[in-house]
Short mmCIF file of C-alpha atoms and ligand atoms in Angstrom, two decimals:
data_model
loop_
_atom_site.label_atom_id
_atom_site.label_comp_id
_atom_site.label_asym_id
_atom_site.label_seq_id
_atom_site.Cartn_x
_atom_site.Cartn_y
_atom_site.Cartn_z
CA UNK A 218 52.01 18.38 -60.02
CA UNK A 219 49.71 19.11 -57.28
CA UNK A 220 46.93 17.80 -54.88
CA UNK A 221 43.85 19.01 -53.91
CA UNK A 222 41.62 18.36 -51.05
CA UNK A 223 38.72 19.28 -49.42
CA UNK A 224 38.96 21.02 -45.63
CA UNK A 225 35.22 20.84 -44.30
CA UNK A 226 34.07 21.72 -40.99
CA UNK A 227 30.61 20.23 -39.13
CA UNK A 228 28.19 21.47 -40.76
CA UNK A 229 25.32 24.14 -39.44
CA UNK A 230 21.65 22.49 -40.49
CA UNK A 231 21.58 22.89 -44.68
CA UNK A 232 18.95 25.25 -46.50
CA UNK A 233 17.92 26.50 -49.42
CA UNK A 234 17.75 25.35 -52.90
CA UNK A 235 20.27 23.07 -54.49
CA UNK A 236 19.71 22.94 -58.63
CA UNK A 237 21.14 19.72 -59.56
CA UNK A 238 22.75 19.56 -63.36
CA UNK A 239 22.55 16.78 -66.09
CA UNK A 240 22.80 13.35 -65.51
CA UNK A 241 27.20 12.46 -66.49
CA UNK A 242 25.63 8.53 -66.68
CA UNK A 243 23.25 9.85 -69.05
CA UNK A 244 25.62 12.72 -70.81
CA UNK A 245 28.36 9.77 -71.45
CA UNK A 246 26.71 6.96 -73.71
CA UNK A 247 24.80 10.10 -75.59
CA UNK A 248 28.03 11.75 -76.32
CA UNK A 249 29.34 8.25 -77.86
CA UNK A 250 25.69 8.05 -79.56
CA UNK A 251 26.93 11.29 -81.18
CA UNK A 252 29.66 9.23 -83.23
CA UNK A 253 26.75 7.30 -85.40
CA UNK A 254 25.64 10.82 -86.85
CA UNK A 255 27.14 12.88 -89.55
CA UNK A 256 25.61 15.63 -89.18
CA UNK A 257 25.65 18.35 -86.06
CA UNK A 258 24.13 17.44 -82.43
CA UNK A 259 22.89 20.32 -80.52
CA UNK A 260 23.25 19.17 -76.62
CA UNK A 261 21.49 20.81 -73.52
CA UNK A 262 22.52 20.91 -69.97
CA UNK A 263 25.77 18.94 -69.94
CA UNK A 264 27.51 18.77 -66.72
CA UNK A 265 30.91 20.55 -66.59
CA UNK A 266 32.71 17.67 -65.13
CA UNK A 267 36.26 15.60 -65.93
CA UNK A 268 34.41 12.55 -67.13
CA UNK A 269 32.91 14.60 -69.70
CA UNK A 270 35.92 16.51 -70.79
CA UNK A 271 37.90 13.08 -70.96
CA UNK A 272 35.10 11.55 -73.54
CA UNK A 273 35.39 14.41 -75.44
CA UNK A 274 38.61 15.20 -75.38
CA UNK A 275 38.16 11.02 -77.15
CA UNK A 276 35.82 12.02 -79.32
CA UNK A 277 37.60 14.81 -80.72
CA UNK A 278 41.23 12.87 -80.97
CA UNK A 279 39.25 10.62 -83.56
CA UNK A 280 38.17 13.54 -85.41
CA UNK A 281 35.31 14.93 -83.84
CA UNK A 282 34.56 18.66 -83.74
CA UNK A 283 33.35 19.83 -80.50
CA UNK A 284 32.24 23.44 -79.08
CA UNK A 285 31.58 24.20 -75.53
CA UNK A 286 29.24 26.75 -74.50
CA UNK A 287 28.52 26.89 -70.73
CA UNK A 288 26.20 23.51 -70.63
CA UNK A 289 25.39 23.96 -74.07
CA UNK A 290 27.60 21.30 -76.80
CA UNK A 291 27.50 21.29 -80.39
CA UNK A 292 29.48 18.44 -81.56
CA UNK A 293 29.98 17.12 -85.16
CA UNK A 294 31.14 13.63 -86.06
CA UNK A 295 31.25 14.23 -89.96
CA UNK A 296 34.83 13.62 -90.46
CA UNK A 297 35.88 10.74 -87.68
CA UNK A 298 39.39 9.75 -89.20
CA UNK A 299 40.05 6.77 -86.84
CA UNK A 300 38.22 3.98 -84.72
CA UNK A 301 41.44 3.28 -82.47
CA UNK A 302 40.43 5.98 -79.28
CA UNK A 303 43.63 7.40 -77.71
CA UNK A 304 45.07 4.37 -75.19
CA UNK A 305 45.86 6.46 -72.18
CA UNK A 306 43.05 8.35 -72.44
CA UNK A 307 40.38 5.58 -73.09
CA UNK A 308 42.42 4.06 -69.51
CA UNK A 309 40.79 7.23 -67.62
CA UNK A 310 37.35 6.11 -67.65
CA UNK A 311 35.28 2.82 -67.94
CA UNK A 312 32.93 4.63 -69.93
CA UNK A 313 35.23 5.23 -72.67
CA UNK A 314 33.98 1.55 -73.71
CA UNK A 315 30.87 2.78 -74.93
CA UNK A 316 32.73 3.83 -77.82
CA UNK A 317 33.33 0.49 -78.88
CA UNK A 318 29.25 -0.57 -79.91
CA UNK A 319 29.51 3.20 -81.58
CA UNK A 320 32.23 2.72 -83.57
CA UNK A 321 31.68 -0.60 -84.22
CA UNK A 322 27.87 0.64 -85.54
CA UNK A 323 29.26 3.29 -87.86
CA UNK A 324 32.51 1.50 -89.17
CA UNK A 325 32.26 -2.18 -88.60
CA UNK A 326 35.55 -1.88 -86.65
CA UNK A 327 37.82 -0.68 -83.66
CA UNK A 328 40.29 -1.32 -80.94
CA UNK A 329 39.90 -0.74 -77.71
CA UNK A 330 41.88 -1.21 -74.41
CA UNK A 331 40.70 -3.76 -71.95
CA UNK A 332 39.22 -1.96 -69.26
CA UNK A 333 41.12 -3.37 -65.96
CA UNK A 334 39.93 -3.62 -62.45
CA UNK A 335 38.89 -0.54 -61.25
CA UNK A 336 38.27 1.15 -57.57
CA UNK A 337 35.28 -0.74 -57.02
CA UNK A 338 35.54 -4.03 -58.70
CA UNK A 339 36.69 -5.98 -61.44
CA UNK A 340 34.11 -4.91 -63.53
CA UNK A 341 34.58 -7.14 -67.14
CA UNK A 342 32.75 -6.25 -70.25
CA UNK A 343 32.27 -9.82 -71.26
CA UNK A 344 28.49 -8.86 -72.07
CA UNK A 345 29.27 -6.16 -73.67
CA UNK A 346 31.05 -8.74 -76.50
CA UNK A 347 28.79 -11.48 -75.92
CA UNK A 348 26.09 -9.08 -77.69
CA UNK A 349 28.84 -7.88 -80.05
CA UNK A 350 29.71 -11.16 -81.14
CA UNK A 351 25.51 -11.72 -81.65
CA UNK A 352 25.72 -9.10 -83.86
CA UNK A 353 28.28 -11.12 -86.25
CA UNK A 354 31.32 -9.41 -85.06
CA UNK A 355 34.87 -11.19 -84.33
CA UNK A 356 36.52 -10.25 -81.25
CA UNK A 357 40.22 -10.89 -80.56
CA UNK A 358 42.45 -9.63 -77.83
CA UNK A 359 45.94 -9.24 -78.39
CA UNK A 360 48.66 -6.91 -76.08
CA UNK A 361 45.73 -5.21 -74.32
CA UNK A 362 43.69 -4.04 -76.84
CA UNK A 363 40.45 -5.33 -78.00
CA UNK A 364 40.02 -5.89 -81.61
CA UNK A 365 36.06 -5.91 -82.72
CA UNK A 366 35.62 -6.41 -86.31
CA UNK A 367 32.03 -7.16 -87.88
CA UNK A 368 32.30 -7.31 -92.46
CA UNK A 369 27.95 -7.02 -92.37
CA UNK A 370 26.94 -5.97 -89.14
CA UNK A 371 23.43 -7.76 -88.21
CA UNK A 372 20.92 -7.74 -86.02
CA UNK A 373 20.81 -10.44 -83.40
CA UNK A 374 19.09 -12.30 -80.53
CA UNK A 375 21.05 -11.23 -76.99
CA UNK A 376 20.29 -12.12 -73.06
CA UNK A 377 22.11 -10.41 -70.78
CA UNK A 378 23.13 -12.92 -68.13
CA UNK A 379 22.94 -9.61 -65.30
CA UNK A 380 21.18 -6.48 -67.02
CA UNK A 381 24.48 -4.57 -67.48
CA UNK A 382 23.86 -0.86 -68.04
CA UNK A 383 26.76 -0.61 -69.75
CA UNK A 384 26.21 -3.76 -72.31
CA UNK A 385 22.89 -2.37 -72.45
CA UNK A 386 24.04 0.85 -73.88
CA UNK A 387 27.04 -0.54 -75.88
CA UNK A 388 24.35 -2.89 -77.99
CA UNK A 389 21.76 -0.39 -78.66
CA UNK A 390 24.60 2.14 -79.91
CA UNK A 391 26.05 -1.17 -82.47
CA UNK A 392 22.54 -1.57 -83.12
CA UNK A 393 21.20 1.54 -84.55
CA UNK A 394 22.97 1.07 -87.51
CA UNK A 395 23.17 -2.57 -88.32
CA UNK A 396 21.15 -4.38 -90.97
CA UNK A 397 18.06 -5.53 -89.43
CA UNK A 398 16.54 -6.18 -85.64
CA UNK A 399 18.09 -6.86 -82.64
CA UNK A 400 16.70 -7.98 -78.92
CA UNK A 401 17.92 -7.32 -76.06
CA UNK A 402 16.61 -9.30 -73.19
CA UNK A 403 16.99 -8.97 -69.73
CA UNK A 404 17.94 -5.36 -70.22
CA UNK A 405 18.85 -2.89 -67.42
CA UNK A 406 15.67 -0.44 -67.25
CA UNK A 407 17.72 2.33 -65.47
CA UNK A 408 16.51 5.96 -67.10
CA UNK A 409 19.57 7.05 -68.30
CA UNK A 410 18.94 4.24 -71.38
CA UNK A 411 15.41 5.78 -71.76
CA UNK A 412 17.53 9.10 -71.91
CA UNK A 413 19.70 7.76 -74.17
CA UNK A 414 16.93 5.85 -76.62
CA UNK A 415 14.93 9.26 -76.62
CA UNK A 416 18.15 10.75 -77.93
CA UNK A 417 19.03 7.96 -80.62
CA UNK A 418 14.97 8.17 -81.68
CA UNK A 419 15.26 12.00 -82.28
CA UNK A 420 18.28 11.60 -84.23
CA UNK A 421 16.05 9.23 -86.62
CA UNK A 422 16.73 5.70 -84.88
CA UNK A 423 14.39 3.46 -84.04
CA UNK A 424 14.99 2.18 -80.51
CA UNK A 425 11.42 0.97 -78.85
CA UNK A 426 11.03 -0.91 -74.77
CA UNK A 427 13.79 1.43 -73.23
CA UNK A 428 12.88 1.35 -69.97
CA UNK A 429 11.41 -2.45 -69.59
CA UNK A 430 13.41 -5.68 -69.58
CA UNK A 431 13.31 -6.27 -73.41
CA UNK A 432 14.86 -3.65 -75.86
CA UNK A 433 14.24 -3.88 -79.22
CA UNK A 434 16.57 -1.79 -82.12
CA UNK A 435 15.47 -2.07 -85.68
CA UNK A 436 18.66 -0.72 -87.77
CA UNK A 437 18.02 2.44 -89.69
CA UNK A 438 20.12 3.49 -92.92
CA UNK A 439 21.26 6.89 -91.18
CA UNK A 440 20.75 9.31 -88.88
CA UNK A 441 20.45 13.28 -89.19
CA UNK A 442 21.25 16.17 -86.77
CA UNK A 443 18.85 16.80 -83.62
CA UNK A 444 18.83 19.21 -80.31
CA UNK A 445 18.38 17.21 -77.03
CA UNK A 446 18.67 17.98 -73.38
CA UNK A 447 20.48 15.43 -71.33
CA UNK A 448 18.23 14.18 -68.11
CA UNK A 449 18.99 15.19 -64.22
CA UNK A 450 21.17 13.60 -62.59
CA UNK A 451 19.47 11.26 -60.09
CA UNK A 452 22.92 10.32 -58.24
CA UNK A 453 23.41 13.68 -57.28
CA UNK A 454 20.09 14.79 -56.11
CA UNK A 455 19.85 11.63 -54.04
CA UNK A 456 23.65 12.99 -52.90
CA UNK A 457 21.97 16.40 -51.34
CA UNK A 458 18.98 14.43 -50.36
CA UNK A 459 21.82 12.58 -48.36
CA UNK A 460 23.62 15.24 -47.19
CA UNK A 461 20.52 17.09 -45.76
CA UNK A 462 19.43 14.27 -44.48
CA UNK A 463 22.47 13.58 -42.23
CA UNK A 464 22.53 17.29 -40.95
CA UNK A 465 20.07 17.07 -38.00
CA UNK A 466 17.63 20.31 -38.42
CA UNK A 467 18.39 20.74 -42.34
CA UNK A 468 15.13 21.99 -44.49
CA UNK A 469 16.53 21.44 -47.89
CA UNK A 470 14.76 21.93 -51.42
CA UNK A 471 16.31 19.61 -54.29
CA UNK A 472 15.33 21.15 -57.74
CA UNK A 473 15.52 20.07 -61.56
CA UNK A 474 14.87 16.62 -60.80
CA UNK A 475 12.63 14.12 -61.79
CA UNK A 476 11.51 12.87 -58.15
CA UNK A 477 10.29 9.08 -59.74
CA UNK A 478 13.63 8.65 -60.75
CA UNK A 479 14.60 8.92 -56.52
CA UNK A 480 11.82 6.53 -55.59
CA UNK A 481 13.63 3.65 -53.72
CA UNK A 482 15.91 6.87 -52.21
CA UNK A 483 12.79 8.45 -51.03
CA UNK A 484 11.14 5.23 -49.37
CA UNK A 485 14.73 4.27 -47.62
CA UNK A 486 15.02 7.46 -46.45
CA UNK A 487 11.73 7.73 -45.12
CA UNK A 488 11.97 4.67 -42.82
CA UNK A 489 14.85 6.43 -41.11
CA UNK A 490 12.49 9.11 -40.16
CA UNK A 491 13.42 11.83 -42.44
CA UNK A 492 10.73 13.85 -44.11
CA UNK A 493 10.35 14.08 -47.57
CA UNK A 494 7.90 15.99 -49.88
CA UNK A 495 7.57 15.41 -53.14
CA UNK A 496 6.47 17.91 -56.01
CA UNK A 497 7.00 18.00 -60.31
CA UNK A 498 10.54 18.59 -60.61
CA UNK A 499 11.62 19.08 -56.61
CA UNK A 500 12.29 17.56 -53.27
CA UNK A 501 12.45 19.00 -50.05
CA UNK A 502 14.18 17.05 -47.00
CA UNK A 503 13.55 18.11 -43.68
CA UNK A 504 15.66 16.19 -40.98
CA UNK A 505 14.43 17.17 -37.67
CA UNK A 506 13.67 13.44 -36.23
CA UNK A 507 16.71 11.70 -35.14
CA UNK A 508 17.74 8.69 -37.86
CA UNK A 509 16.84 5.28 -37.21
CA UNK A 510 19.02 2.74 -39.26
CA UNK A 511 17.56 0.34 -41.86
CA UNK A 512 18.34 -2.48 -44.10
CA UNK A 513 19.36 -1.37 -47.35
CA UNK A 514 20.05 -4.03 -50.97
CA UNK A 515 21.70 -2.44 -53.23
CA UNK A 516 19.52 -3.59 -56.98
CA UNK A 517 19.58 -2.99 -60.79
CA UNK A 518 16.40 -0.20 -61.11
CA UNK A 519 14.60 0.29 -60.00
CA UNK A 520 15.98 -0.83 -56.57
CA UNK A 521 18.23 0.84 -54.65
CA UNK A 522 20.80 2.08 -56.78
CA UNK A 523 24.46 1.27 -56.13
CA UNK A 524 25.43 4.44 -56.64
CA UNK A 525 23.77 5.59 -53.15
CA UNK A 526 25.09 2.78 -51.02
CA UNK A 527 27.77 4.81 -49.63
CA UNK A 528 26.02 8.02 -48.67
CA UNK A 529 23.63 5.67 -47.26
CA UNK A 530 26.25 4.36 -44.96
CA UNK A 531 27.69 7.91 -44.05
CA UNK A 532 23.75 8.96 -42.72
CA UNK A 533 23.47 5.75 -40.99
CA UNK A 534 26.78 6.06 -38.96
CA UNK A 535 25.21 7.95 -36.63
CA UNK A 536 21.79 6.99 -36.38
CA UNK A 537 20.26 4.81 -33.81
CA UNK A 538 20.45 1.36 -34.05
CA UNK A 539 22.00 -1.44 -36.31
CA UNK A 540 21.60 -1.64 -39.99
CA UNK A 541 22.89 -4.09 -42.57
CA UNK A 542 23.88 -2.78 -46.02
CA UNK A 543 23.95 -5.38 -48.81
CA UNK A 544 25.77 -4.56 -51.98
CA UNK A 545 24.79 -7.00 -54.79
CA UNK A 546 25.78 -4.90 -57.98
CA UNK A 547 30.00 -4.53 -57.41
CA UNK A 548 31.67 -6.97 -55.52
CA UNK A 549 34.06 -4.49 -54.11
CA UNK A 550 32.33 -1.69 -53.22
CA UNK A 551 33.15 -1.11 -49.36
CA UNK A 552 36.91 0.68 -50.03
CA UNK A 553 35.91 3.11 -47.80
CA UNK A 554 34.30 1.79 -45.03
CA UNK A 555 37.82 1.99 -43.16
CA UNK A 556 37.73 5.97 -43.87
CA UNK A 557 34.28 6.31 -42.27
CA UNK A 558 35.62 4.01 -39.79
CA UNK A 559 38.63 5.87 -38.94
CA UNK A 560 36.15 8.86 -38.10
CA UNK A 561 34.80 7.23 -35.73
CA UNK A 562 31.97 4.77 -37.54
CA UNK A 563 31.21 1.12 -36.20
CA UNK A 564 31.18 -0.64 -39.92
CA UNK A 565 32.32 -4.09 -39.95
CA UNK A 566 32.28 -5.85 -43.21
CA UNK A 567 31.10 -9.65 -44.09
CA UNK A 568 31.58 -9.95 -47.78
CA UNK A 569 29.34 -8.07 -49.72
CA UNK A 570 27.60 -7.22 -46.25
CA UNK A 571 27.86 -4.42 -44.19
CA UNK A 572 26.88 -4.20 -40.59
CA UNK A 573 26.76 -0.57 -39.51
CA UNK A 574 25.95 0.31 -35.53
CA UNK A 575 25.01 3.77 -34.74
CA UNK A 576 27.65 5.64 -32.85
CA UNK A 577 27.16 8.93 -30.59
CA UNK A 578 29.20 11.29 -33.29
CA UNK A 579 32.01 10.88 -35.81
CA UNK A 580 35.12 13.36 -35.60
CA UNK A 581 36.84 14.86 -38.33
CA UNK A 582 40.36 13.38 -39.67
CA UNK A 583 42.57 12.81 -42.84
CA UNK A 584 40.63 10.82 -45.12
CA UNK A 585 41.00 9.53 -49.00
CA UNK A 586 38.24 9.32 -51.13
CA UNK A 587 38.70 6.22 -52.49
CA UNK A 588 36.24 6.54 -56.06
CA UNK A 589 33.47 9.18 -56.63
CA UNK A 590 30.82 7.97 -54.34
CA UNK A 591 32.96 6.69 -51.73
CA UNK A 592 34.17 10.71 -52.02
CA UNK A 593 30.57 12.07 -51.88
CA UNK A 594 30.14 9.79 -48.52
CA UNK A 595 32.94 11.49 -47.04
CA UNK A 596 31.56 14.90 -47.79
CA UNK A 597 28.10 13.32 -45.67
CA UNK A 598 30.27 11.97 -42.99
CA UNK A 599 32.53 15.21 -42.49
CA UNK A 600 29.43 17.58 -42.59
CA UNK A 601 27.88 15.63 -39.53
CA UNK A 602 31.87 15.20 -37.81
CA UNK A 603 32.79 17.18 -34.82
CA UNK A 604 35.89 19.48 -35.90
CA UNK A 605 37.33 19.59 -39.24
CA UNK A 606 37.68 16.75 -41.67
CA UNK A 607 40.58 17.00 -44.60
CA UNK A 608 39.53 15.30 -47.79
CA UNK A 609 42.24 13.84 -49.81
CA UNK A 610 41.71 12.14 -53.77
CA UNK A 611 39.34 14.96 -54.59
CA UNK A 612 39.78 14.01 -58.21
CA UNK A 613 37.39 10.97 -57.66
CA UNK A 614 34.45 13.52 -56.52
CA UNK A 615 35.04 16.04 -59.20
CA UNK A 616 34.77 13.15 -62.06
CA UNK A 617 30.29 13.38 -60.85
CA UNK A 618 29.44 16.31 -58.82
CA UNK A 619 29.92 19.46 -60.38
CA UNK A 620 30.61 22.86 -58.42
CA UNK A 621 29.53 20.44 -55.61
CA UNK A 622 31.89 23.44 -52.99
CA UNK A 623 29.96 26.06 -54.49
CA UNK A 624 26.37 24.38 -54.21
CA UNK A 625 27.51 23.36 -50.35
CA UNK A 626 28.82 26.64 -49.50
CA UNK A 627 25.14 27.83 -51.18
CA UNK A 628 22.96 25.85 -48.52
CA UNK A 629 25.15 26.63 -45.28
CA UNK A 630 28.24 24.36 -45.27
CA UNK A 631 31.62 25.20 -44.77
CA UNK A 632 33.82 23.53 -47.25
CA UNK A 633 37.27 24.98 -48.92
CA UNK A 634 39.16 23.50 -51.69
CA UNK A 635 42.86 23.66 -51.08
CA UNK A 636 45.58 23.15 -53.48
CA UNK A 637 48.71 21.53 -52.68
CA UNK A 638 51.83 21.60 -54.71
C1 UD1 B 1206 26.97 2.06 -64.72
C2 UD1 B 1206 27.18 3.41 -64.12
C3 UD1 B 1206 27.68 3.30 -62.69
C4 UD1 B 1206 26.74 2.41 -61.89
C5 UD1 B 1206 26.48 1.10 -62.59
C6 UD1 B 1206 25.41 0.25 -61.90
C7 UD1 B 1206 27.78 4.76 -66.03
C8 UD1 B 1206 28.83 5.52 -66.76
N1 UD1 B 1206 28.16 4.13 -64.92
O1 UD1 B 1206 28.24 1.41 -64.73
O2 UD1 B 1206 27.74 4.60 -62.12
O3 UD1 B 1206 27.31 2.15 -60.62
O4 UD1 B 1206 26.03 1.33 -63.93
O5 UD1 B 1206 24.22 0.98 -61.78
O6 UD1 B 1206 26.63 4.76 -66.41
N2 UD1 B 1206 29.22 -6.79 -65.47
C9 UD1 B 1206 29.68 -8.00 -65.94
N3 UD1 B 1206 29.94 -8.11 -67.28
C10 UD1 B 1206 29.75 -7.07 -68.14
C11 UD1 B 1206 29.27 -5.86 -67.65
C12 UD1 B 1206 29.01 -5.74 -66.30
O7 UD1 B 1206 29.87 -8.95 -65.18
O8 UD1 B 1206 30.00 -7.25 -69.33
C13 UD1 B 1206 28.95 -6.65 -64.03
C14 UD1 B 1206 29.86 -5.59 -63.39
O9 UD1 B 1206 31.12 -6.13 -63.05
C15 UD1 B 1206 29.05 -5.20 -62.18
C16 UD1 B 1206 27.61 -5.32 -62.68
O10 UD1 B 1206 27.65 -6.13 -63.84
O11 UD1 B 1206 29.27 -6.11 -61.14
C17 UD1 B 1206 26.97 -4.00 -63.03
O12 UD1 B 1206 27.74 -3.33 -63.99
P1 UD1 B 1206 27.10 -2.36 -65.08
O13 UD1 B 1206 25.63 -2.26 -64.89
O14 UD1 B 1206 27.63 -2.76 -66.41
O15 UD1 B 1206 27.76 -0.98 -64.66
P2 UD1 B 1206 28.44 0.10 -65.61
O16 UD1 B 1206 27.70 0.22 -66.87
O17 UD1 B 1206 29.90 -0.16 -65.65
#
């Protein structure tokens, strides 16, 4: 066994270009849409990360064939010869739920584990089976494992009580295939379920409102083969966005990006003072004006995203002034606040609040990264840290940002991986 972690020193402004690479949040549910088709699926611009490997690596242990090219995938789903997904496995990542409204859509059945607490909340996937169970299906739980069982899968009539991207995703994938209509109201709008509807339509489905509050699926017979190209990733642009941001004097272009996707980013991180112009398919951050903290809410899209909160915090450690960060999505999402603190950050935390005072400088320590954001808000808060910061956990960050050493190292920061036996 071994450890690796990241050694990063303060950072010289960042410039350049930074390419950012397909969406994981989008690549994940697509790759369990994958599982309603017989026939081949040509995929584009897949990120080479260890989410991705562990829901294929699922796929293929029920039967899937799968072929790696670079970012290219061809994967074929023709001869799936079990719904139960491998239990340790399936335990890696939350996602690996999707492939229960998949597998429930093409076989009427499957077991799942119940996905536990994880590093930022408890997380349940109660609407997941409230939609399920809309659909006709019979849901039991017994040693763990989740048993979903529908005999005539049906259409159905489903609120969400909080639009859940996941139980978004989960219904329209049991919904492609089942007899007749469903609705899904109070849907979460957030592109990578346009992304994934797109993908499901060119396959042959018929998935129409992706992208508003109300989702409706009509149930096709079957689907055939089709070549799609999975969506930037939003999280990780907004991550260099961050990054340069927090690097006083950085002039840094963001490309292969879909800049509408970034709006609430953009507009937050203009009221600090940072610079931001926009073009087709690029950003470019210029942080010459000192920060000036702000009030961020953390919303389903298209409001702030969760997924930014902690960068957020990292850039706003150091700027002028008080602001409060309110996280309404997770209830546990401020793990790492003591890390940032223990660089030197004045963060104190009120239940889903956090109050964050500008300090002078932070100084590079021994930190964890205590989930994959949490991680990429390290990275921010060691680039602006006098000295050298150590990065523990790494595994976190390399589950959503892929080559994110090389890309750094590209623009001007110094950042080694070290391995650790
Ligand atoms: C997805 C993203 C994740 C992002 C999150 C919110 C993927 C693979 N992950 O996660 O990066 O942070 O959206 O934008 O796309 N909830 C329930 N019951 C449910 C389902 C969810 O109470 O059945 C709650 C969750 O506990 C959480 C909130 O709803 O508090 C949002 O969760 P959800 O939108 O489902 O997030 P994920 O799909 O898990």
């Amino acid at each position: 066994m071994y450890n690796e972690k990241f050694i990063i020193k303060k950072a010289a402004p960042l410039s350049g270009t930074v390419k950012v690479s397909g969406s994981k949040n989008a690549a994940l549910p697509i790759l369990a849409a994958a599982l309603l088709c017989e026939e081949e699926i040509q995929l584009e611009n897949v990120p080479n990360l260890s989410d991705i490997s562990v829901m294929l690596e699922l796929l293929t242990g029920l039967g899937a064939k799968a072929e790696r090219n670079g970012k290219n995938l061809k994967i074929c789903c023709k001869s799936i010869t079990n719904n139960v997904p491998d239990y340790e496995t399936t335990k890696k990542i939350r996602a690996s739920f999707l492939l229960a409204g998949a597998l429930l859509g093409r076989f009427g059945s499957c077991s799942m584990p119940m996905p536990g607490g994880c590093g930022i909340g408890l997380r349940p996937v109660d609407l997941h089976l409230k939609g399920f169970s809309a659909m006709g299906a019979k849901i039991s739980l017994e040693h763990g494992l989740v048993h979903i069982e529908a005999q005539n899968l049906t259409g159905g009539s489903i609120y969400l009580d909080f639009p859940s991207v996941g139980a978004t995703e989960n219904i329209i994938l049991a919904a492609v295939l089942a007899e007749g209509t469903t609705f899904i109201y109070n849907c979460a709008t957030e592109p990578e379920i346009v992304d994934l509807a797109n993908f499901i339509n060119l396959m042959g489905g018929k998935v129409e409102g992706a992208g508003t509050d109300s989702i409706t699926v009509h149930g096709v017979y079957g689907l055939h083969g089709c070549k799609s190209r999975i969506m930037p990733d939003r999280i990780e642009a907004g991550t260099y966005m961050l990054m340069a941001a927090a690097v006083k004097g950085s002039d840094l272009t963001i490309t292969n990006i879909i800049p509408q996707h970034l709006s609430p980013v953009i507009h937050k991180l203009s009221e600090t003072g940072v610079q931001i112009i926009t073009g087709d398919n690029y950003i470019k951050v210029n942080s010459k004006n000192d920060i000036r903290n702000t009030d961020i809410k953390t919303l389903p899209y298209p409001g702030f995203p969760t997924d930014m909160q902690a960068q957020f915090m990292a850039l706003m450690t150091t700027g002028s002034g008080s602001g409060i960060i309110r996280e309404t999505v997770f209830e546990n999402r401020f793990m790492y606040v003591a890390e940032l603190n223990r660089m030197g950050a004045d963060i104190k935390i009120d239940g889903r609040s956090a109050v964050v005072n500008g300090v002078h400088r932070l100084s590079g320590t021994n930190v964890k990264a205590t989930d994959l954001r949490a991680g990429a808000a390290l990275i921010t808060a060691a680039l602006m840290a006098e000295g050298t910061t150590e990065i523990g956990e790494i595994q976190h960050i390399d589950r959503g940002y892929e080559n994110i050493e090389e890309k750094l190292r590209a623009i001007g920061a110094d950042i080694q991986r070290i391995r650790e036996e």
